[in-house]
Amino acid sequence: MKILVVGGGGREHALLWKLREDRPDARLFATRPNAGMARVAEGVDLAPTDVDGLSTWASGEEIDLVVVGPEGPLATGLVDRLRTRGIPAFGPTATAARIEASKAFSKDLMARAGVPTARYRTFTDADEAEAYIRKGEAPVVVKASGLAAGKGAVVCSTIDEAVETAREMLEGGAFGDAGELVVVEEFMHGEELSVFGLTDGEKVLTLLPSQDHKRVGEGDTGPNTGGMGAYAPLSLVTPDLMRRVREEVFLPTLEALARAGAPFRGVLYAGLMLSEAGPRVVEFNCRFGDPEAQVVLPLLESSLLDLMLPIASGGSLEMDERDVRWRSGAALTTVVASRGYPGDYVKDLPIDLPDAATSDPDVLFFHAGTRVDGGRPVTAGGRVLAVTGRGTTLQEARDRSLRGAAAVNFDGAHFRRDIGWREFARSEATRP
Ligand code: AMP
Ligand code: GLY
């Protein structure tokens, strides 16, 4: 069996790692793999968004499954093109990927489907946006509608800041085309949660819930990043809450997508805010989360490949949550980042990772922004590695993750030591 994973970050390394576990005999390929992926997969020197190049290559190689990691190639129509050529591809079509690629589309769809989310309005005109913002209250959230690498949402603590942010997006060209349409929405209070739903467009199978840490600094301070760490599962998520997430979020959204002529196959990621009234949607993504995939996949004992294949080949999802086996315990990942990230940072710094650090099977070094240069790994991005620890308790998982993160050496390496703090605070609070 031949499998191609598209994308070259931490999430894609975790996908390859899991697929390798599921099928040790498979031939794995990856587009421009990072240094960690290059050890598991053969490289294909094509850009993830090279739709023509990739579909021609996959067809020539008779690839049995293509798994698309990032949103960019999904929004560009890679899966549409692969399907036209009869190649099984895991991920939504470009029309369905609009659930992430256009926040305006996503909000309108939720409104029509009655899915709980923040109140909002969309604008193309800065004066109209300003008038609306001035009528409301702070804090308020201003978002570029298009894809902005996770940086297009600005939580504004004052009305003036919100007005200025909307103007920068609509008139100042901040975020380019992505900011030509702006969503202004109500700020929601509560705790955030990520849930992945594997879906054939109709049925959905939810995976273990996880929690990301988006701010760069400890205690959730400083600017937003792509994610500095994550853990799974969360003690706060009860079976009843998961049932509500399925029934109030996933199923109506999938039905509305199908009705809009955009049936969604692949993994739908619901970013949720837990309010007193129940789960409300912060955003949808059309792919696995990064770094959430680096904690959810290492806990999945069942075959991911078996879950993906029917979805990718146009069949229906025969399994449900009861058929999926999970390892007991928890996983926690710590992202080791470049100095300066999420602002400017330098690349090409040599990375030192002692062999001794990599011998524990419950410490997993997922490469993100790395590449091989002259036979050794060097930094190639802001988020360099995600070090996942597994354990019978979250505490044990954290200790392993932190030990692994501390063993990664490159100039300016930094990481948060408080990933999972909300869960630890909860267990403190409930201790007799
Ligand atoms: P997004 O790009 O929509 O995922 O937003 C990025 C982050 O901004 C989210 O993970 C939240 O932490 C925060 N955020 C976005 N929208 C809201 C909202 N309506 N209320 C509170 N926080 C939000
Ligand atoms: N961890 C957030 C994301 O993948 O969008």
GROMACS .gro file of C-alpha atoms and ligand atoms in nm:
model
  460
    1MET     CA    1   0.000   0.000   0.000
    2LYS     CA    2   0.124   0.348  -0.092
    3ILE     CA    3   0.019   0.653   0.109
    4LEU     CA    4   0.104   1.017   0.048
    5VAL     CA    5   0.077   1.272   0.328
    6VAL     CA    6   0.057   1.632   0.204
    7GLY     CA    7   0.212   1.899   0.428
    8GLY     CA    8   0.533   1.915   0.627
    9GLY     CA    9   0.461   2.021   0.986
   10GLY     CA   10   0.412   1.865   1.329
   11ARG     CA   11   0.060   1.747   1.252
   12GLU     CA   12   0.178   1.573   0.936
   13HIS     CA   13   0.464   1.407   1.124
   14ALA     CA   14   0.208   1.275   1.375
   15LEU     CA   15  -0.013   1.150   1.090
   16LEU     CA   16   0.280   0.965   0.932
   17TRP     CA   17   0.385   0.823   1.266
   18LYS     CA   18   0.035   0.686   1.325
   19LEU     CA   19  -0.003   0.550   0.972
   20ARG     CA   20   0.335   0.379   1.009
   21GLU     CA   21   0.211   0.216   1.332
   22ASP     CA   22  -0.111   0.109   1.161
   23ARG     CA   23   0.065  -0.034   0.855
   24PRO     CA   24   0.435  -0.108   0.911
   25ASP     CA   25   0.457  -0.247   0.557
   26ALA     CA   26   0.311   0.056   0.377
   27ARG     CA   27   0.524   0.277   0.155
   28LEU     CA   28   0.487   0.628   0.290
   29PHE     CA   29   0.551   0.947   0.097
   30ALA     CA   30   0.540   1.311   0.204
   31THR     CA   31   0.564   1.646   0.028
   32ARG     CA   32   0.886   1.826   0.122
   33PRO     CA   33   0.913   1.640   0.453
   34ASN     CA   34   1.073   1.800   0.756
   35ALA     CA   35   1.373   1.630   0.916
   36GLY     CA   36   1.159   1.400   1.133
   37MET     CA   37   0.918   1.304   0.855
   38ALA     CA   38   1.210   1.231   0.622
   39ARG     CA   39   1.301   0.939   0.849
   40VAL     CA   40   0.956   0.779   0.807
   41ALA     CA   41   0.861   0.876   0.453
   42GLU     CA   42   1.009   0.921   0.107
   43GLY     CA   43   1.012   1.284  -0.002
   44VAL     CA   44   0.818   1.423  -0.296
   45ASP     CA   45   0.958   1.757  -0.406
   46LEU     CA   46   0.629   1.929  -0.486
   47ALA     CA   47   0.457   2.211  -0.296
   48PRO     CA   48   0.143   2.108  -0.103
   49THR     CA   49  -0.059   2.355  -0.312
   50ASP     CA   50   0.076   2.226  -0.646
   51VAL     CA   51  -0.256   2.068  -0.735
   52ASP     CA   52  -0.158   1.976  -1.093
   53GLY     CA   53   0.182   1.841  -0.998
   54LEU     CA   54   0.054   1.635  -0.705
   55SER     CA   55  -0.242   1.482  -0.884
   56THR     CA   56  -0.024   1.385  -1.182
   57TRP     CA   57   0.240   1.240  -0.952
   58ALA     CA   58  -0.011   1.046  -0.736
   59SER     CA   59  -0.178   0.907  -1.044
   60GLY     CA   60   0.153   0.799  -1.199
   61GLU     CA   61   0.264   0.631  -0.873
   62GLU     CA   62  -0.077   0.466  -0.826
   63ILE     CA   63  -0.108   0.601  -0.473
   64ASP     CA   64  -0.375   0.422  -0.267
   65LEU     CA   65  -0.448   0.706  -0.027
   66VAL     CA   66  -0.364   1.074  -0.006
   67VAL     CA   67  -0.405   1.242   0.334
   68VAL     CA   68  -0.408   1.620   0.315
   69GLY     CA   69  -0.283   1.785   0.636
   70PRO     CA   70  -0.310   2.166   0.598
   71GLU     CA   71  -0.603   2.387   0.497
   72GLY     CA   72  -0.421   2.561   0.209
   73PRO     CA   73  -0.425   2.270  -0.040
   74LEU     CA   74  -0.779   2.175   0.067
   75ALA     CA   75  -0.905   2.527  -0.005
   76THR     CA   76  -0.719   2.518  -0.338
   77GLY     CA   77  -0.904   2.204  -0.448
   78LEU     CA   78  -0.640   1.933  -0.419
   79VAL     CA   79  -0.895   1.674  -0.307
   80ASP     CA   80  -1.134   1.765  -0.591
   81ARG     CA   81  -0.858   1.704  -0.844
   82LEU     CA   82  -0.742   1.377  -0.687
   83ARG     CA   83  -1.101   1.244  -0.681
   84THR     CA   84  -1.144   1.332  -1.048
   85ARG     CA   85  -0.850   1.106  -1.115
   86GLY     CA   86  -0.998   0.832  -0.899
   87ILE     CA   87  -0.737   0.860  -0.623
   88PRO     CA   88  -0.878   0.812  -0.270
   89ALA     CA   89  -0.813   1.136  -0.083
   90PHE     CA   90  -0.886   1.215   0.281
   91GLY     CA   91  -1.009   1.571   0.321
   92PRO     CA   92  -1.293   1.793   0.201
   93THR     CA   93  -1.341   1.944  -0.143
   94ALA     CA   94  -1.268   2.315  -0.193
   95THR     CA   95  -1.636   2.404  -0.157
   96ALA     CA   96  -1.664   2.219   0.173
   97ALA     CA   97  -1.328   2.358   0.294
   98ARG     CA   98  -1.493   2.703   0.292
   99ILE     CA   99  -1.615   2.614   0.641
  100GLU     CA  100  -1.260   2.719   0.739
  101ALA     CA  101  -1.146   2.927   0.442
  102SER     CA  102  -1.433   3.175   0.477
  103LYS     CA  103  -1.538   3.272   0.827
  104ALA     CA  104  -1.830   3.464   0.674
  105PHE     CA  105  -1.953   3.145   0.500
  106SER     CA  106  -1.903   2.947   0.819
  107LYS     CA  107  -2.094   3.197   1.037
  108ASP     CA  108  -2.382   3.220   0.789
  109LEU     CA  109  -2.403   2.842   0.770
  110MET     CA  110  -2.413   2.814   1.149
  111ALA     CA  111  -2.682   3.081   1.168
  112ARG     CA  112  -2.897   2.892   0.914
  113ALA     CA  113  -2.841   2.559   1.087
  114GLY     CA  114  -2.910   2.697   1.436
  115VAL     CA  115  -2.564   2.597   1.561
  116PRO     CA  116  -2.472   2.789   1.878
  117THR     CA  117  -2.202   3.048   1.812
  118ALA     CA  118  -2.116   3.412   1.889
  119ARG     CA  119  -2.349   3.684   1.751
  120TYR     CA  120  -2.184   3.852   1.454
  121ARG     CA  121  -2.206   4.075   1.148
  122THR     CA  122  -1.989   4.079   0.837
  123PHE     CA  123  -1.853   4.393   0.668
  124THR     CA  124  -1.671   4.504   0.356
  125ASP     CA  125  -1.697   4.873   0.445
  126ALA     CA  126  -1.489   5.019   0.729
  127ASP     CA  127  -1.739   5.297   0.817
  128GLU     CA  128  -2.021   5.047   0.853
  129ALA     CA  129  -1.798   4.821   1.064
  130GLU     CA  130  -1.709   5.119   1.284
  131ALA     CA  131  -2.073   5.219   1.335
  132TYR     CA  132  -2.162   4.863   1.436
  133ILE     CA  133  -1.864   4.828   1.672
  134ARG     CA  134  -1.943   5.163   1.840
  135LYS     CA  135  -2.299   5.049   1.912
  136GLY     CA  136  -2.171   4.736   2.091
  137GLU     CA  137  -1.952   4.655   2.390
  138ALA     CA  138  -1.590   4.558   2.449
  139PRO     CA  139  -1.429   4.312   2.449
  140VAL     CA  140  -1.521   4.230   2.093
  141VAL     CA  141  -1.356   4.005   1.835
  142VAL     CA  142  -1.257   4.123   1.486
  143LYS     CA  143  -1.169   3.856   1.230
  144ALA     CA  144  -1.037   3.855   0.876
  145SER     CA  145  -1.277   3.625   0.693
  146GLY     CA  146  -1.016   3.447   0.480
  147LEU     CA  147  -0.726   3.218   0.564
  148ALA     CA  148  -0.466   3.400   0.775
  149ALA     CA  149  -0.248   3.121   0.916
  150GLY     CA  150  -0.433   3.125   1.248
  151LYS     CA  151  -0.355   3.494   1.304
  152GLY     CA  152  -0.668   3.654   1.159
  153ALA     CA  153  -0.869   3.673   1.482
  154VAL     CA  154  -0.805   3.970   1.709
  155VAL     CA  155  -0.965   3.986   2.053
  156CYS     CA  156  -0.999   4.361   2.116
  157SER     CA  157  -1.028   4.484   2.473
  158THR     CA  158  -1.151   4.833   2.377
  159ILE     CA  159  -1.393   4.973   2.119
  160ASP     CA  160  -1.119   5.195   1.971
  161GLU     CA  161  -0.887   4.898   1.926
  162ALA     CA  162  -1.165   4.709   1.749
  163VAL     CA  163  -1.238   5.000   1.516
  164GLU     CA  164  -0.870   5.035   1.434
  165THR     CA  165  -0.830   4.660   1.375
  166ALA     CA  166  -1.128   4.649   1.140
  167ARG     CA  167  -0.991   4.951   0.948
  168GLU     CA  168  -0.647   4.794   0.917
  169MET     CA  169  -0.806   4.480   0.775
  170LEU     CA  170  -1.053   4.650   0.540
  171GLU     CA  171  -0.850   4.953   0.432
  172GLY     CA  172  -0.491   4.894   0.537
  173GLY     CA  173  -0.454   4.561   0.361
  174ALA     CA  174  -0.350   4.378   0.679
  175PHE     CA  175  -0.397   4.007   0.588
  176GLY     CA  176  -0.430   4.095   0.216
  177ASP     CA  177  -0.734   3.944   0.042
  178ALA     CA  178  -0.822   3.751   0.358
  179GLY     CA  179  -0.913   4.082   0.525
  180GLU     CA  180  -1.134   4.227   0.252
  181LEU     CA  181  -1.430   4.081   0.435
  182VAL     CA  182  -1.439   4.116   0.812
  183VAL     CA  183  -1.644   3.944   1.079
  184VAL     CA  184  -1.715   4.137   1.399
  185GLU     CA  185  -1.840   3.912   1.675
  186GLU     CA  186  -1.936   3.891   2.035
  187PHE     CA  187  -1.664   3.790   2.279
  188MET     CA  188  -1.746   3.456   2.442
  189HIS     CA  189  -1.633   3.371   2.792
  190GLY     CA  190  -1.541   3.022   2.897
  191GLU     CA  191  -1.293   2.744   2.842
  192GLU     CA  192  -1.188   2.637   2.493
  193LEU     CA  193  -1.193   2.284   2.364
  194SER     CA  194  -1.103   2.115   2.033
  195VAL     CA  195  -1.303   1.820   1.903
  196PHE     CA  196  -1.227   1.636   1.578
  197GLY     CA  197  -1.510   1.460   1.399
  198LEU     CA  198  -1.426   1.205   1.129
  199THR     CA  199  -1.708   1.219   0.882
  200ASP     CA  200  -1.838   1.079   0.555
  201GLY     CA  201  -2.057   1.387   0.517
  202GLU     CA  202  -2.349   1.241   0.709
  203LYS     CA  203  -2.230   1.032   0.999
  204VAL     CA  204  -1.967   1.155   1.241
  205LEU     CA  205  -1.726   0.979   1.474
  206THR     CA  206  -1.579   1.210   1.737
  207LEU     CA  207  -1.225   1.160   1.868
  208LEU     CA  208  -1.099   1.238   2.219
  209PRO     CA  209  -1.134   1.607   2.311
  210SER     CA  210  -0.816   1.811   2.353
  211GLN     CA  211  -0.715   2.161   2.455
  212ASP     CA  212  -0.471   2.389   2.276
  213HIS     CA  213  -0.270   2.678   2.427
  214LYS     CA  214  -0.260   2.956   2.169
  215ARG     CA  215  -0.074   3.232   2.353
  216VAL     CA  216   0.302   3.235   2.341
  217GLY     CA  217   0.361   3.296   2.712
  218GLU     CA  218   0.300   3.102   3.033
  219GLY     CA  219  -0.031   3.174   3.202
  220ASP     CA  220  -0.178   3.233   2.853
  221THR     CA  221  -0.016   3.573   2.803
  222GLY     CA  222   0.134   3.747   2.501
  223PRO     CA  223   0.039   3.722   2.135
  224ASN     CA  224  -0.147   3.435   1.970
  225THR     CA  225   0.055   3.164   1.797
  226GLY     CA  226  -0.034   2.856   1.594
  227GLY     CA  227  -0.043   2.669   1.929
  228MET     CA  228   0.228   2.623   2.193
  229GLY     CA  229   0.108   2.294   2.336
  230ALA     CA  230  -0.195   2.074   2.395
  231TYR     CA  231  -0.319   1.787   2.605
  232ALA     CA  232  -0.591   1.522   2.595
  233PRO     CA  233  -0.832   1.418   2.730
  234LEU     CA  234  -1.009   1.676   2.954
  235SER     CA  235  -1.175   1.563   3.275
  236LEU     CA  236  -1.436   1.833   3.230
  237VAL     CA  237  -1.578   1.672   2.918
  238THR     CA  238  -1.854   1.433   3.015
  239PRO     CA  239  -2.030   1.184   2.787
  240ASP     CA  240  -2.330   1.413   2.799
  241LEU     CA  241  -2.124   1.708   2.675
  242MET     CA  242  -1.988   1.496   2.387
  243ARG     CA  243  -2.343   1.398   2.298
  244ARG     CA  244  -2.439   1.765   2.284
  245VAL     CA  245  -2.135   1.842   2.068
  246ARG     CA  246  -2.247   1.571   1.823
  247GLU     CA  247  -2.611   1.666   1.821
  248GLU     CA  248  -2.594   2.044   1.852
  249VAL     CA  249  -2.274   2.113   1.659
  250PHE     CA  250  -2.156   1.839   1.422
  251LEU     CA  251  -2.477   1.689   1.288
  252PRO     CA  252  -2.660   2.014   1.203
  253THR     CA  253  -2.342   2.160   1.049
  254LEU     CA  254  -2.286   1.854   0.829
  255GLU     CA  255  -2.648   1.857   0.723
  256ALA     CA  256  -2.632   2.227   0.636
  257LEU     CA  257  -2.312   2.171   0.436
  258ALA     CA  258  -2.474   1.889   0.241
  259ARG     CA  259  -2.781   2.105   0.178
  260ALA     CA  260  -2.555   2.387   0.054
  261GLY     CA  261  -2.414   2.146  -0.206
  262ALA     CA  262  -2.089   2.109  -0.013
  263PRO     CA  263  -2.097   1.770   0.161
  264PHE     CA  264  -1.794   1.742   0.390
  265ARG     CA  265  -1.574   1.432   0.396
  266GLY     CA  266  -1.264   1.418   0.611
  267VAL     CA  267  -1.206   1.558   0.956
  268LEU     CA  268  -1.411   1.851   1.076
  269TYR     CA  269  -1.248   2.030   1.368
  270ALA     CA  270  -1.482   2.214   1.602
  271GLY     CA  271  -1.317   2.482   1.815
  272LEU     CA  272  -1.564   2.523   2.100
  273MET     CA  273  -1.620   2.757   2.391
  274LEU     CA  274  -1.779   2.595   2.690
  275SER     CA  275  -2.033   2.839   2.821
  276GLU     CA  276  -2.279   2.785   3.100
  277ALA     CA  277  -2.545   2.722   2.841
  278GLY     CA  278  -2.337   2.454   2.669
  279PRO     CA  279  -2.089   2.432   2.382
  280ARG     CA  280  -2.069   2.724   2.136
  281VAL     CA  281  -1.858   2.726   1.821
  282VAL     CA  282  -1.556   2.959   1.806
  283GLU     CA  283  -1.454   2.831   1.464
  284PHE     CA  284  -1.450   2.531   1.236
  285ASN     CA  285  -1.140   2.400   1.066
  286CYS     CA  286  -1.140   2.156   0.776
  287ARG     CA  287  -0.844   1.949   0.900
  288PHE     CA  288  -0.677   1.815   1.214
  289GLY     CA  289  -0.551   2.072   1.464
  290ASP     CA  290  -0.183   2.136   1.512
  291PRO     CA  291  -0.064   2.066   1.788
  292GLU     CA  292  -0.385   1.883   1.896
  293ALA     CA  293  -0.317   1.599   1.649
  294GLN     CA  294   0.012   1.539   1.832
  295VAL     CA  295  -0.179   1.438   2.147
  296VAL     CA  296  -0.496   1.281   2.007
  297LEU     CA  297  -0.330   1.046   1.756
  298PRO     CA  298  -0.076   0.901   2.003
  299LEU     CA  299  -0.367   0.795   2.227
  300LEU     CA  300  -0.558   0.627   1.944
  301GLU     CA  301  -0.507   0.254   1.965
  302SER     CA  302  -0.740   0.161   1.678
  303SER     CA  303  -0.622   0.199   1.321
  304LEU     CA  304  -0.655   0.553   1.188
  305LEU     CA  305  -0.605   0.412   0.840
  306ASP     CA  306  -0.916   0.192   0.873
  307LEU     CA  307  -1.117   0.496   0.973
  308MET     CA  308  -0.982   0.711   0.691
  309LEU     CA  309  -1.008   0.468   0.400
  310PRO     CA  310  -1.387   0.449   0.360
  311ILE     CA  311  -1.414   0.827   0.398
  312ALA     CA  312  -1.144   0.884   0.138
  313SER     CA  313  -1.282   0.639  -0.114
  314GLY     CA  314  -1.637   0.773  -0.116
  315GLY     CA  315  -1.785   0.502   0.106
  316SER     CA  316  -1.965   0.540   0.433
  317LEU     CA  317  -1.833   0.540   0.785
  318GLU     CA  318  -1.936   0.206   0.931
  319MET     CA  319  -1.786   0.255   1.276
  320ASP     CA  320  -1.893   0.470   1.564
  321GLU     CA  321  -1.730   0.580   1.889
  322ARG     CA  322  -1.792   0.242   2.054
  323ASP     CA  323  -1.573   0.069   1.795
  324VAL     CA  324  -1.271   0.286   1.864
  325ARG     CA  325  -1.011   0.185   2.122
  326TRP     CA  326  -0.808   0.445   2.313
  327ARG     CA  327  -0.503   0.398   2.533
  328SER     CA  328  -0.586   0.474   2.891
  329GLY     CA  329  -0.414   0.773   3.047
  330ALA     CA  330  -0.324   1.103   2.886
  331ALA     CA  331  -0.093   1.278   2.642
  332LEU     CA  332   0.058   1.625   2.658
  333THR     CA  333   0.266   1.802   2.396
  334THR     CA  334   0.504   2.095   2.443
  335VAL     CA  335   0.604   2.301   2.141
  336VAL     CA  336   0.966   2.410   2.128
  337ALA     CA  337   0.977   2.739   1.937
  338SER     CA  338   1.236   2.971   1.781
  339ARG     CA  339   1.345   3.285   1.963
  340GLY     CA  340   1.114   3.570   1.859
  341TYR     CA  341   0.823   3.350   1.747
  342PRO     CA  342   0.539   3.444   1.673
  343GLY     CA  343   0.722   3.757   1.552
  344ASP     CA  344   1.033   3.747   1.333
  345TYR     CA  345   1.285   3.473   1.399
  346VAL     CA  346   1.596   3.337   1.235
  347LYS     CA  347   1.612   2.995   1.067
  348ASP     CA  348   1.880   2.743   0.973
  349LEU     CA  349   2.011   2.696   1.328
  350PRO     CA  350   2.156   2.350   1.397
  351ILE     CA  351   1.940   2.135   1.627
  352ASP     CA  352   2.095   1.900   1.876
  353LEU     CA  353   1.879   1.614   1.998
  354PRO     CA  354   2.070   1.359   2.206
  355ASP     CA  355   1.996   0.995   2.113
  356ALA     CA  356   1.940   0.912   2.480
  357ALA     CA  357   1.642   1.148   2.484
  358THR     CA  358   1.466   0.960   2.206
  359SER     CA  359   1.474   0.609   2.352
  360ASP     CA  360   1.155   0.627   2.565
  361PRO     CA  361   0.858   0.504   2.355
  362ASP     CA  362   0.631   0.739   2.552
  363VAL     CA  363   0.826   1.048   2.453
  364LEU     CA  364   0.751   1.132   2.089
  365PHE     CA  365   0.949   1.400   1.906
  366PHE     CA  366   0.727   1.536   1.632
  367HIS     CA  367   0.918   1.765   1.402
  368ALA     CA  368   0.745   2.081   1.280
  369GLY     CA  369   0.973   2.356   1.141
  370THR     CA  370   1.285   2.152   1.072
  371ARG     CA  371   1.473   2.041   0.764
  372VAL     CA  372   1.784   1.842   0.687
  373ASP     CA  373   2.090   2.040   0.591
  374GLY     CA  374   2.416   1.860   0.521
  375GLY     CA  375   2.289   1.548   0.697
  376ARG     CA  376   2.178   1.718   1.017
  377PRO     CA  377   1.854   1.884   1.129
  378VAL     CA  378   1.831   2.264   1.131
  379THR     CA  379   1.544   2.495   1.225
  380ALA     CA  380   1.310   2.597   0.943
  381GLY     CA  381   1.011   2.755   1.118
  382GLY     CA  382   0.875   2.924   1.429
  383ARG     CA  383   0.737   2.611   1.586
  384VAL     CA  384   1.030   2.372   1.562
  385LEU     CA  385   0.925   2.053   1.742
  386ALA     CA  386   0.628   1.928   1.941
  387VAL     CA  387   0.740   1.691   2.211
  388THR     CA  388   0.458   1.461   2.324
  389GLY     CA  389   0.467   1.266   2.647
  390ARG     CA  390   0.224   0.986   2.725
  391GLY     CA  391   0.149   0.857   3.072
  392THR     CA  392  -0.101   0.687   3.295
  393THR     CA  393  -0.175   1.032   3.437
  394LEU     CA  394  -0.152   1.379   3.284
  395GLN     CA  395   0.119   1.459   3.538
  396GLU     CA  396   0.330   1.171   3.407
  397ALA     CA  397   0.264   1.279   3.047
  398ARG     CA  398   0.372   1.633   3.133
  399ASP     CA  399   0.693   1.519   3.302
  400ARG     CA  400   0.789   1.318   2.995
  401SER     CA  401   0.700   1.600   2.757
  402LEU     CA  402   0.900   1.857   2.955
  403ARG     CA  403   1.199   1.628   2.987
  404GLY     CA  404   1.194   1.576   2.611
  405ALA     CA  405   1.149   1.948   2.537
  406ALA     CA  406   1.443   2.036   2.761
  407ALA     CA  407   1.663   1.793   2.566
  408VAL     CA  408   1.604   1.979   2.237
  409ASN     CA  409   1.890   2.224   2.188
  410PHE     CA  410   1.921   2.506   1.940
  411ASP     CA  411   2.005   2.871   1.987
  412GLY     CA  412   1.703   3.055   2.129
  413ALA     CA  413   1.486   2.745   2.188
  414HIS     CA  414   1.196   2.824   2.421
  415PHE     CA  415   0.882   2.652   2.539
  416ARG     CA  416   0.599   2.686   2.789
  417ARG     CA  417   0.626   2.478   3.104
  418ASP     CA  418   0.262   2.518   3.199
  419ILE     CA  419   0.079   2.328   2.925
  420GLY     CA  420  -0.227   2.163   3.080
  421TRP     CA  421  -0.248   2.415   3.363
  422ARG     CA  422  -0.627   2.433   3.356
  423GLU     CA  423  -0.654   2.059   3.401
  424PHE     CA  424  -0.400   2.062   3.685
  425ALA     CA  425  -0.592   2.347   3.849
  426ARG     CA  426  -0.911   2.141   3.821
  427SER     CA  427  -0.755   1.838   3.987
  428GLU     CA  428  -0.618   2.062   4.264
  429ALA     CA  429  -0.966   2.204   4.314
  430THR     CA  430  -1.132   1.863   4.338
  431ARG     CA  431  -0.867   1.702   4.560
  432PRO     CA  432  -1.025   1.609   4.896
  433AMP     P1  433  -0.999   3.167   1.545
  433AMP     O1  434  -0.895   3.207   1.444
  433AMP     O2  435  -1.137   3.201   1.505
  433AMP     O3  436  -0.979   3.029   1.594
  433AMP     O4  437  -0.966   3.249   1.677
  433AMP     C1  438  -0.840   3.237   1.742
  433AMP     C2  439  -0.858   3.246   1.890
  433AMP     O5  440  -0.917   3.372   1.925
  433AMP     C3  441  -0.953   3.143   1.946
  433AMP     O6  442  -0.892   3.021   1.971
  433AMP     C4  443  -1.001   3.212   2.073
  433AMP     O7  444  -0.905   3.198   2.175
  433AMP     C5  445  -1.007   3.356   2.033
  433AMP     N1  446  -1.144   3.387   1.988
  433AMP     C6  447  -1.191   3.388   1.862
  433AMP     N2  448  -1.322   3.420   1.859
  433AMP     C7  449  -1.360   3.440   1.985
  433AMP     C8  450  -1.482   3.480   2.048
  433AMP     N3  451  -1.592   3.506   1.977
  433AMP     N4  452  -1.483   3.491   2.182
  433AMP     C9  453  -1.373   3.468   2.255
  433AMP     N5  454  -1.254   3.434   2.202
  433AMP    C10  455  -1.246   3.420   2.069
  434GLY     N1  456  -0.432   2.443   1.702
  434GLY     C1  457  -0.515   2.528   1.627
  434GLY     C2  458  -0.527   2.494   1.487
  434GLY     O1  459  -0.477   2.394   1.441
  434GLY     O2  460  -0.589   2.570   1.415
   0.00000   0.00000   0.00000
